[in-house]
CSV table of C-alpha atoms in Angstrom, one decimal:
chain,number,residue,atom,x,y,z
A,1,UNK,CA,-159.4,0.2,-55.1
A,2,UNK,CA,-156.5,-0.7,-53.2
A,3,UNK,CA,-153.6,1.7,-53.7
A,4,UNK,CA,-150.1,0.3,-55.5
A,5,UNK,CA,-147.5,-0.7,-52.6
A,6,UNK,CA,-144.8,1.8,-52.2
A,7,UNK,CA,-141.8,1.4,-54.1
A,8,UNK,CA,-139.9,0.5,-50.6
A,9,UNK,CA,-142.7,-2.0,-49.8
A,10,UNK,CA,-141.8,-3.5,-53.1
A,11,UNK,CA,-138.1,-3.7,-52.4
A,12,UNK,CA,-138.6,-4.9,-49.3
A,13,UNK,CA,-140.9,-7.7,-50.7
A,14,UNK,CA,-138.0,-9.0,-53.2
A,15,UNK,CA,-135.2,-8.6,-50.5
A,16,UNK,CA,-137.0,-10.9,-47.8
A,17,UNK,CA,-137.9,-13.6,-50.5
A,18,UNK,CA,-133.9,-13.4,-51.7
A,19,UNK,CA,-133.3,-14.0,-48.1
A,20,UNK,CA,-135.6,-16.9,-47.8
A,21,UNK,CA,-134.3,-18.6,-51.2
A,22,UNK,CA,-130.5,-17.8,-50.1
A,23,UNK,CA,-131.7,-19.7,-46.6
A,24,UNK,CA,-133.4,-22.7,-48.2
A,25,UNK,CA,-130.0,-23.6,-50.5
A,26,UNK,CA,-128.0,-22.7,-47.6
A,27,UNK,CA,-129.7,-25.4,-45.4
A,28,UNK,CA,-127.9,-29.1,-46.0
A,29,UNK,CA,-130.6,-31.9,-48.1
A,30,UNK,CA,-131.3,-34.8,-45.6
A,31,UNK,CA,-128.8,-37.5,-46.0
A,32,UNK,CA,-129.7,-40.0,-47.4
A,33,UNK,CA,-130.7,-43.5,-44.9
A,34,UNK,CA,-128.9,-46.6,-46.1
A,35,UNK,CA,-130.1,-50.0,-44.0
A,36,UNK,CA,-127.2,-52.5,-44.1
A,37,UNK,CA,-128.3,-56.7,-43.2
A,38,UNK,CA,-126.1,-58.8,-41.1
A,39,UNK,CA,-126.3,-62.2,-39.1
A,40,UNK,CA,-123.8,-62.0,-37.0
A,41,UNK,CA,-123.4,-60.6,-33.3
A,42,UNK,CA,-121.6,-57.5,-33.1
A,43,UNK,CA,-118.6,-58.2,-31.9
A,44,UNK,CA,-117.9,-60.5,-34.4
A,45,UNK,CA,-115.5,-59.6,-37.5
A,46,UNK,CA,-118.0,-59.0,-40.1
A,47,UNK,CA,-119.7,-56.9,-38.0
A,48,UNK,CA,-117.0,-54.4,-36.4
A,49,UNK,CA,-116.2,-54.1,-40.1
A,50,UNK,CA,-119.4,-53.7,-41.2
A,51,UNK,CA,-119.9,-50.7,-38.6
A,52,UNK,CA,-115.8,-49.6,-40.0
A,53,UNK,CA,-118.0,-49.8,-43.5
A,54,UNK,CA,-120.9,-47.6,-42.3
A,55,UNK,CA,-118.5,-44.8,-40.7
A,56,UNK,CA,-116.4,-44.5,-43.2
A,57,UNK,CA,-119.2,-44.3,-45.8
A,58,UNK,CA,-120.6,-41.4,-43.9
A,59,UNK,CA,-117.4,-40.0,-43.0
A,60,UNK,CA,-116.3,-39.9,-46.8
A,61,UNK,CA,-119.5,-38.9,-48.0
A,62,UNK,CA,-119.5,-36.0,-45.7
A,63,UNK,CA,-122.9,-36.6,-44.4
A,64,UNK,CA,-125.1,-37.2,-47.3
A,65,UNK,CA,-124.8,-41.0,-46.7
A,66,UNK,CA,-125.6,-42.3,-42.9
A,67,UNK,CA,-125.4,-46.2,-43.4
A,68,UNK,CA,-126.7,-48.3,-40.2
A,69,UNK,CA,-125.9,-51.6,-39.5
A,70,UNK,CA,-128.7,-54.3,-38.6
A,71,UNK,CA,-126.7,-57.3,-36.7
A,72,UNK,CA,-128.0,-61.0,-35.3
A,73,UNK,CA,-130.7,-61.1,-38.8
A,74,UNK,CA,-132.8,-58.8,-37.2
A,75,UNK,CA,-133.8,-57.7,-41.0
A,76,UNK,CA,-134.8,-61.6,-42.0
A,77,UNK,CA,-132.9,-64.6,-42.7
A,78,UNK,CA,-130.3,-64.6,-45.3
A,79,UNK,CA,-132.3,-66.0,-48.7
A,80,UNK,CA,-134.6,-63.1,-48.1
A,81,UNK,CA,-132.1,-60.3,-47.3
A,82,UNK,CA,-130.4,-61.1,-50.1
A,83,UNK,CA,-133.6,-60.9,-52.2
A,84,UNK,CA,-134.6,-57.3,-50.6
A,85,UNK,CA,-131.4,-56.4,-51.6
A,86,UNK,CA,-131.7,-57.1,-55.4
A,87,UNK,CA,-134.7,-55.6,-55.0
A,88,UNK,CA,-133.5,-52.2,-52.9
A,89,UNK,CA,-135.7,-52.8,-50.4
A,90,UNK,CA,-132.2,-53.4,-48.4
A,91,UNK,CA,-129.0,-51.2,-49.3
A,92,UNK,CA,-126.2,-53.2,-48.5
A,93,UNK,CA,-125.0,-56.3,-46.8
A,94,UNK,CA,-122.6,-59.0,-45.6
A,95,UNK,CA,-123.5,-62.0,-47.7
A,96,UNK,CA,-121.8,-65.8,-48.1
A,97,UNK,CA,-121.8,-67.0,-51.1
A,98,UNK,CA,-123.1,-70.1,-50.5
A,99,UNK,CA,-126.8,-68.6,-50.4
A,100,UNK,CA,-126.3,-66.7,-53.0
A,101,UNK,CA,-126.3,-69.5,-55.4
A,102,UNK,CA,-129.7,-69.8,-56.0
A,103,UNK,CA,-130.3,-66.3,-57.3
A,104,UNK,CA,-126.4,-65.8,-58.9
A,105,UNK,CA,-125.5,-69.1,-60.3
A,106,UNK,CA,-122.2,-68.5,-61.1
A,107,UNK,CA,-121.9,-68.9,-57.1
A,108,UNK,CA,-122.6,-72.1,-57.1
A,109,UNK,CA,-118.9,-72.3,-58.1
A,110,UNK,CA,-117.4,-70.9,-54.8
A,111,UNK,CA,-119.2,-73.7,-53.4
A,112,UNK,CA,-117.7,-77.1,-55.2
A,113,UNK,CA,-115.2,-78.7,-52.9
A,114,UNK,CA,-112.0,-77.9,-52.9
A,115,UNK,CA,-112.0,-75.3,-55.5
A,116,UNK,CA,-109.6,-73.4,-54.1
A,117,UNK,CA,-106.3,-75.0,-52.6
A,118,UNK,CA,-106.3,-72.7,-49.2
A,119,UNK,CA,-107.3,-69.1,-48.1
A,120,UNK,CA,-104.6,-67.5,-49.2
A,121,UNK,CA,-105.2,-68.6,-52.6
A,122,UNK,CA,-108.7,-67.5,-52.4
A,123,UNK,CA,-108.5,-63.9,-51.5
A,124,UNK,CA,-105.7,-63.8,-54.2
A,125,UNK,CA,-107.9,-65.5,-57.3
A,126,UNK,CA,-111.0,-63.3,-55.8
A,127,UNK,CA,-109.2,-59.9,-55.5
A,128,UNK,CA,-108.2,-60.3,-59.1
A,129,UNK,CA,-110.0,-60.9,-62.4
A,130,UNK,CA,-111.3,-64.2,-61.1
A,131,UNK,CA,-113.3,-61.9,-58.2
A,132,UNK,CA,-114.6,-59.4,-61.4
A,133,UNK,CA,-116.1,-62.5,-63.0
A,134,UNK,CA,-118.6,-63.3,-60.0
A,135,UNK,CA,-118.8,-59.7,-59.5
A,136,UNK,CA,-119.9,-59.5,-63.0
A,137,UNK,CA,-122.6,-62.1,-62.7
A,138,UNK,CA,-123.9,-60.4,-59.4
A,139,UNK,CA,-124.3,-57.2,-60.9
A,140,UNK,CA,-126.6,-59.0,-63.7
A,141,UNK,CA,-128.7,-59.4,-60.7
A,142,UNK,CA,-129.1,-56.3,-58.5
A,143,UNK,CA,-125.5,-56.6,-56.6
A,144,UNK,CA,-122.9,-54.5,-56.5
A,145,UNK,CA,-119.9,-56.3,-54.4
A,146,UNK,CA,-117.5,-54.2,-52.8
A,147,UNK,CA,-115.0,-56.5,-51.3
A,148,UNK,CA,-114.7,-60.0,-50.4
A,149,UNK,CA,-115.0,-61.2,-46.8
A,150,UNK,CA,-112.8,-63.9,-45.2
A,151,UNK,CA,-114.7,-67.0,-43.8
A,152,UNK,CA,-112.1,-69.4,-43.4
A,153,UNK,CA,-111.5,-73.0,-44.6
A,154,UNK,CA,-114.8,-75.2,-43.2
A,155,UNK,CA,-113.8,-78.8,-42.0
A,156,UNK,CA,-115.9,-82.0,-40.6
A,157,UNK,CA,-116.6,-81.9,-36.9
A,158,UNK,CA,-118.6,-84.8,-35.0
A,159,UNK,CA,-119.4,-86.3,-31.7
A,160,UNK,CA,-118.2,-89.8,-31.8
A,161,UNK,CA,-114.7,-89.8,-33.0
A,162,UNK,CA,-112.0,-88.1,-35.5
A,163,UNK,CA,-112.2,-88.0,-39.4
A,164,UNK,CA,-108.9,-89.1,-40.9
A,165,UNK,CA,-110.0,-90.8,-44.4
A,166,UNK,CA,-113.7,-90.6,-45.8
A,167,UNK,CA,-114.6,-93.9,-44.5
A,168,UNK,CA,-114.8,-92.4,-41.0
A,169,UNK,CA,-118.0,-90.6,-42.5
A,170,UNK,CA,-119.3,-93.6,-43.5
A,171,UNK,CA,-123.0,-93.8,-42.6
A,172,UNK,CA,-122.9,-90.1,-40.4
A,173,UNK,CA,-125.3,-88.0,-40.1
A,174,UNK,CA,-124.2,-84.3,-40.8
A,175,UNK,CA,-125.3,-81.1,-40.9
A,176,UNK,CA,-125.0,-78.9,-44.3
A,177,UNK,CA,-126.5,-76.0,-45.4
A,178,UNK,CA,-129.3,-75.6,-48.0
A,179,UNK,CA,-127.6,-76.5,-51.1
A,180,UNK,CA,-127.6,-79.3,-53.4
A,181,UNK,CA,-123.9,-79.0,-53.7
A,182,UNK,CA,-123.1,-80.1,-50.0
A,183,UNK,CA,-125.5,-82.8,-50.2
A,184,UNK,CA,-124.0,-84.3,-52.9
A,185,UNK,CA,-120.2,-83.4,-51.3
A,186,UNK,CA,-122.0,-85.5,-48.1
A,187,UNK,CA,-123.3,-88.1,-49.6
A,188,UNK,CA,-120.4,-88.6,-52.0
A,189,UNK,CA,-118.3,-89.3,-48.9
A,190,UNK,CA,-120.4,-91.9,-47.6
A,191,UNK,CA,-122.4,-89.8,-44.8
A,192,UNK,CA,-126.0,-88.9,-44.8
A,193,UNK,CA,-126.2,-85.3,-45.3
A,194,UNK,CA,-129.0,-83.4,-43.7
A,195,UNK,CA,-129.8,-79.7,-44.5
A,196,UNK,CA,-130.6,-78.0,-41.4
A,197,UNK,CA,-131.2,-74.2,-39.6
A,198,UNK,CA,-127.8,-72.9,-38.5
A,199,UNK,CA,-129.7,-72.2,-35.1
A,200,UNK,CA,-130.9,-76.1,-34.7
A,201,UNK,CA,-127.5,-77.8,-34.7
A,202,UNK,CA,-126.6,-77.1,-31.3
A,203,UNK,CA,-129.7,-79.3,-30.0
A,204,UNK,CA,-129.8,-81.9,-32.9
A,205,UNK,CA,-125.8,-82.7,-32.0
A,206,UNK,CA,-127.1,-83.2,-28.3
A,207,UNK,CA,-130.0,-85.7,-28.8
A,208,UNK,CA,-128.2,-87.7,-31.7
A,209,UNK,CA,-130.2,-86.1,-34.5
A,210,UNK,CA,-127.1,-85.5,-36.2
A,211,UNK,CA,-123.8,-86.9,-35.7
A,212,UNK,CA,-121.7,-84.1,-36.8
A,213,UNK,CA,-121.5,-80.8,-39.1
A,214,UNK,CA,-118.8,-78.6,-40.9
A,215,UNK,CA,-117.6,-75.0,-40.3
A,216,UNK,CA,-115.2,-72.9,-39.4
A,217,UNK,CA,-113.1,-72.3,-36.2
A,218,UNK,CA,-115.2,-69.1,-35.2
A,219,UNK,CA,-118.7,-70.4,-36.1
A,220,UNK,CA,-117.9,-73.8,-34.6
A,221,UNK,CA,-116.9,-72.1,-31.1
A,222,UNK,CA,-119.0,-68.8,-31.4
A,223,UNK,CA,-122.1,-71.0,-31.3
A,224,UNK,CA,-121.1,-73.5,-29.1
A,225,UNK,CA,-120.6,-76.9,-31.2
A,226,UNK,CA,-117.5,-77.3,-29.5
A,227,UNK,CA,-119.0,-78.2,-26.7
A,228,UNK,CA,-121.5,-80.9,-27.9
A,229,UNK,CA,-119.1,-82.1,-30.4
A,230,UNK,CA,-115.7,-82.6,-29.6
A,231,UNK,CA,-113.8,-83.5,-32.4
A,232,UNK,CA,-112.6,-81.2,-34.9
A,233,UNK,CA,-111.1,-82.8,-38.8
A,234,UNK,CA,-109.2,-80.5,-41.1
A,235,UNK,CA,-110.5,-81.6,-44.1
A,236,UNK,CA,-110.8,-77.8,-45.3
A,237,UNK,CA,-113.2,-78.9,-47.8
A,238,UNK,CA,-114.7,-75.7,-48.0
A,239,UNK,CA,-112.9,-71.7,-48.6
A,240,UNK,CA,-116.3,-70.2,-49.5
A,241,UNK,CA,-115.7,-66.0,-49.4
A,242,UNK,CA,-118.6,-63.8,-48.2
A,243,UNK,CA,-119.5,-60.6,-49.7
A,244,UNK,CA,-120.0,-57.1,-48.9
A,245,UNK,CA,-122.0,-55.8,-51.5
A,246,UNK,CA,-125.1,-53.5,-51.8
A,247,UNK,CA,-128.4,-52.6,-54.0
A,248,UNK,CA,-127.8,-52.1,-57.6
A,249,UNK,CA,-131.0,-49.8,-57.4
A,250,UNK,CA,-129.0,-48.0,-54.4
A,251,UNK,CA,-125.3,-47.7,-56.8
A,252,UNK,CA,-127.0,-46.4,-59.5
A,253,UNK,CA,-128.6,-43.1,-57.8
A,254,UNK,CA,-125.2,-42.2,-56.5
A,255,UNK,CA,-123.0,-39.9,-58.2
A,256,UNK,CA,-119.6,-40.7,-59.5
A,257,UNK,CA,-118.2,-39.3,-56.5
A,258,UNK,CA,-120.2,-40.7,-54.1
A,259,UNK,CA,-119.8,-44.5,-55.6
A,260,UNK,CA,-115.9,-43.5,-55.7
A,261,UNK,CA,-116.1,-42.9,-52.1
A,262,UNK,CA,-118.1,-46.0,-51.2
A,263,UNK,CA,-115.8,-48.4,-53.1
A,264,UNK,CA,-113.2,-46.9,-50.9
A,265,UNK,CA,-115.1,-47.3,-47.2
A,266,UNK,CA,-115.5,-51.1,-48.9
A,267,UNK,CA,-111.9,-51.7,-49.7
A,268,UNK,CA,-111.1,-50.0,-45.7
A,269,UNK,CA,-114.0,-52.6,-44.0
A,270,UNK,CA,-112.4,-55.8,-46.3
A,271,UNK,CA,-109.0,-55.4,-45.2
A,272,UNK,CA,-110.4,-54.9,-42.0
A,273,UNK,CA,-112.3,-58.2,-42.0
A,274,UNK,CA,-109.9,-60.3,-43.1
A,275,UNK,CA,-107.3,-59.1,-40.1
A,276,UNK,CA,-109.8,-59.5,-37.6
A,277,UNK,CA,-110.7,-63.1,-39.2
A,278,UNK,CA,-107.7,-64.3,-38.8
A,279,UNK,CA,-107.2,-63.2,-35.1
A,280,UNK,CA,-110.6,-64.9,-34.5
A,281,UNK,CA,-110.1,-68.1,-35.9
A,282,UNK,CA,-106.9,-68.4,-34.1
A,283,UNK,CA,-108.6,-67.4,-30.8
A,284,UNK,CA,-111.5,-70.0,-31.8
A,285,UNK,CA,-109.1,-72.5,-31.8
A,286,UNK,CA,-107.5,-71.8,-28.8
A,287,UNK,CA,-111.0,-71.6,-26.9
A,288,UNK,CA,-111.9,-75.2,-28.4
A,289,UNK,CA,-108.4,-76.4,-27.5
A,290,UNK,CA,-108.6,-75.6,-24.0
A,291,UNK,CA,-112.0,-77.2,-23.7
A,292,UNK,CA,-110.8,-80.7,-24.7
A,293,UNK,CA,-111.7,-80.6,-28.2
A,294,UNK,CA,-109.1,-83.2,-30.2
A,295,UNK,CA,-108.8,-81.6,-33.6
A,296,UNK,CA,-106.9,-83.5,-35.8
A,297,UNK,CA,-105.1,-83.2,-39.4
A,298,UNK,CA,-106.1,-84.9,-41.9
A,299,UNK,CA,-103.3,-87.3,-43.4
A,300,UNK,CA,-104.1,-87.4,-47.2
A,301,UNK,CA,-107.0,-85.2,-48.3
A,302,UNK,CA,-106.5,-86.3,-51.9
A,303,UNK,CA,-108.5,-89.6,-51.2
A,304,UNK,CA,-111.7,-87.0,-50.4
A,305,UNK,CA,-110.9,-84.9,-53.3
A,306,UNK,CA,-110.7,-88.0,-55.5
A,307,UNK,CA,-114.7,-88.9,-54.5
A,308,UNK,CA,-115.9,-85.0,-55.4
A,309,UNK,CA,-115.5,-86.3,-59.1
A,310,UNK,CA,-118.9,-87.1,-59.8
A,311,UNK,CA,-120.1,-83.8,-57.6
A,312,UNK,CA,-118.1,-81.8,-60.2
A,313,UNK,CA,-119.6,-84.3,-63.2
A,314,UNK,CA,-122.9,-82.8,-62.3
A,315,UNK,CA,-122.4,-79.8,-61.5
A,316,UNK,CA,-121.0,-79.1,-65.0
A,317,UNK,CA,-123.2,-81.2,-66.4
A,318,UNK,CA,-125.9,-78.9,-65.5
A,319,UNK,CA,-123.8,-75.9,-65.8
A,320,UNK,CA,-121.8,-76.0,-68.7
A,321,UNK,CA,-121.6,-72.1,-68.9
A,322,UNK,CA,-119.4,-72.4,-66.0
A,323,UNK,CA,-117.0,-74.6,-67.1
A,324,UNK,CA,-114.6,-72.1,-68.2
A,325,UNK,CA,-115.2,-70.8,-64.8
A,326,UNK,CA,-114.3,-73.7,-63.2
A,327,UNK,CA,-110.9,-74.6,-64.9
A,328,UNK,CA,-109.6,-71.2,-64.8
A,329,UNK,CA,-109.4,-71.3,-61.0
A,330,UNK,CA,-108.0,-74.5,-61.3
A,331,UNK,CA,-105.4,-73.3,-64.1
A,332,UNK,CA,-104.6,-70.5,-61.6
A,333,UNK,CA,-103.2,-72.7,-58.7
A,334,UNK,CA,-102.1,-75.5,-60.7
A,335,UNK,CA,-98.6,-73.2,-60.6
């Protein structure tokens, strides 16, 4: 028979296991690894503020968050991102809305043309109770947004010659993105409207596939349409905000603090965004000027707004739970 341990062996025992408990709750959990999507370069706007969002998340977090940035879509195009991030495969993103209408269809709103009179009218109808509706409707999703991006006014540009009234797109071919919505703003005006990869219009403008596309200062220059297609309309058909939001799945395991502290770092990266926007567009501008591009104002852009009737007939017409949507952000600029 093995003989009791001696009282001191016993003390000894408990001590050393006190020190090993005391040890483990003294040693910091692993913080937590958020992945953040984005399709931009990074030294574009959205993504210094994305990387402002990131450090100030982990800054304010003390450590227990460490977000990282993924620029240039190196996570997947944006449909899918946006999915993975419903789905919390993803944890937070920079998003336009645009895309988002398929899976959020109160979106689809940001996207009719000429729903909001100018930037500054945006940012002020989003950053209120306007901006809480869509947020609303994204949460019913899986998004949580945290701040609304700028991405300018987006206006006609083309290869052959300047757009002043909507029979100058008469018969054009032009690039839009993926949505129903510009097809039928295209198409409305006259042109032929022809959904295309952001990453093919730079060759399509140079054989004659298309004729022209729309976007704004910093996208037109960044990727080099300036230089294929040298003239630049201001129709400003388009103020479509982009959004910094993040997993549903992700918000909900954070503690109130924690989501306190990320709202914050999201407010900090917005205001950010929307500085640096406007120092880029006005750059963009420049950069296109000085290159030879003729960019022109549009004389009377009620004669465009007048054809976007029917696109807004439809729209509603298939929508009608966004009609109240819809004239409220007309009500609110009608001042």
């Amino acid at each position: 028979m093995n003989p009791a341990p001696s009282r001191k062996l016993t003390r000894a025992i408990h001590l050393a296991g006190l020190a090993a408990t005391t040890a483990l709750l003294a040693t910091p959990a692993l913080a937590e690894q958020w992945r953040g999507w984005n399709i931009h370069p990074p030294e574009y706007p959205n993504s210094i503020a994305l990387e402002t969002f990131a450090k100030e998340v982990d800054e304010r977090t003390e450590g227990r968050i460490t977000p990282k940035v993924y620029h240039n879509a190196v996570l997947g195009d944006q449909p899918d991102a946006i999915e993975q991030t419903r789905n919390g495969a993803l944890d937070f993103g920079n998003f336009n809305m645009g895309p988002m209408g398929p899976m959020v269809p109160a979106a689809n709103v940001l996207s009719l043309p000429f729903i909001f009179e100018s930037e500054e009218r945006m940012y002020e109808l989003m950053d209120g109770e306007i901006g809480e509706r869509f947020a609303a409707a994204m949460e019913e999703q899986g998004l949580v947004a945290l701040g609304w991006f700028g991405a300018g006014s987006r206006s006609l540009y083309n290869t052959d010659h300047p757009v002043e009234t909507p029979e100058d797109v008469q018969g054009m071919k032009v690039r839009v993105m993926n949505n129903d919505l510009y097809v039928d703003m295209i198409d409305a005006l006259g042109g032929n409207a022809t959904p295309m990869a952001y990453g093919e219009v730079y060759q399509s403008l140079t054989t004659g596939v298309i004729d022209g596309a729309e976007n704004n200062f910093p996208s037109y220059e960044s990727s080099g349409h300036y230089e294929v297609a040298g003239y630049y309309s201001l129709t400003n058909h388009l103020v479509i905000p982009e959004c910094l939001c993040m997993a549903r799945s992700t918000w909900d395991e954070l503690s109130e603090e924690d989501q306190a502290a990320v709202r914050e770092a999201g407010q900090v990266a917005t205001e950010q965004q929307r500085e640096l926007w406007e120092e880029r567009t006005a750059a963009s501008r420049q950069t296109a000027l000085d290159a030879g591009v003729e960019i022109n104002e549009v004389p009377d852009k009620s004669e465009f707004q007048a054809l976007m009737q029917p696109v807004y007939e439809g729209f509603l017409a298939e929508n009608p739970d966004l009609a109240s949507l819809v004239d409220d952000i007309r009500a609110a600029q009608a001042d």
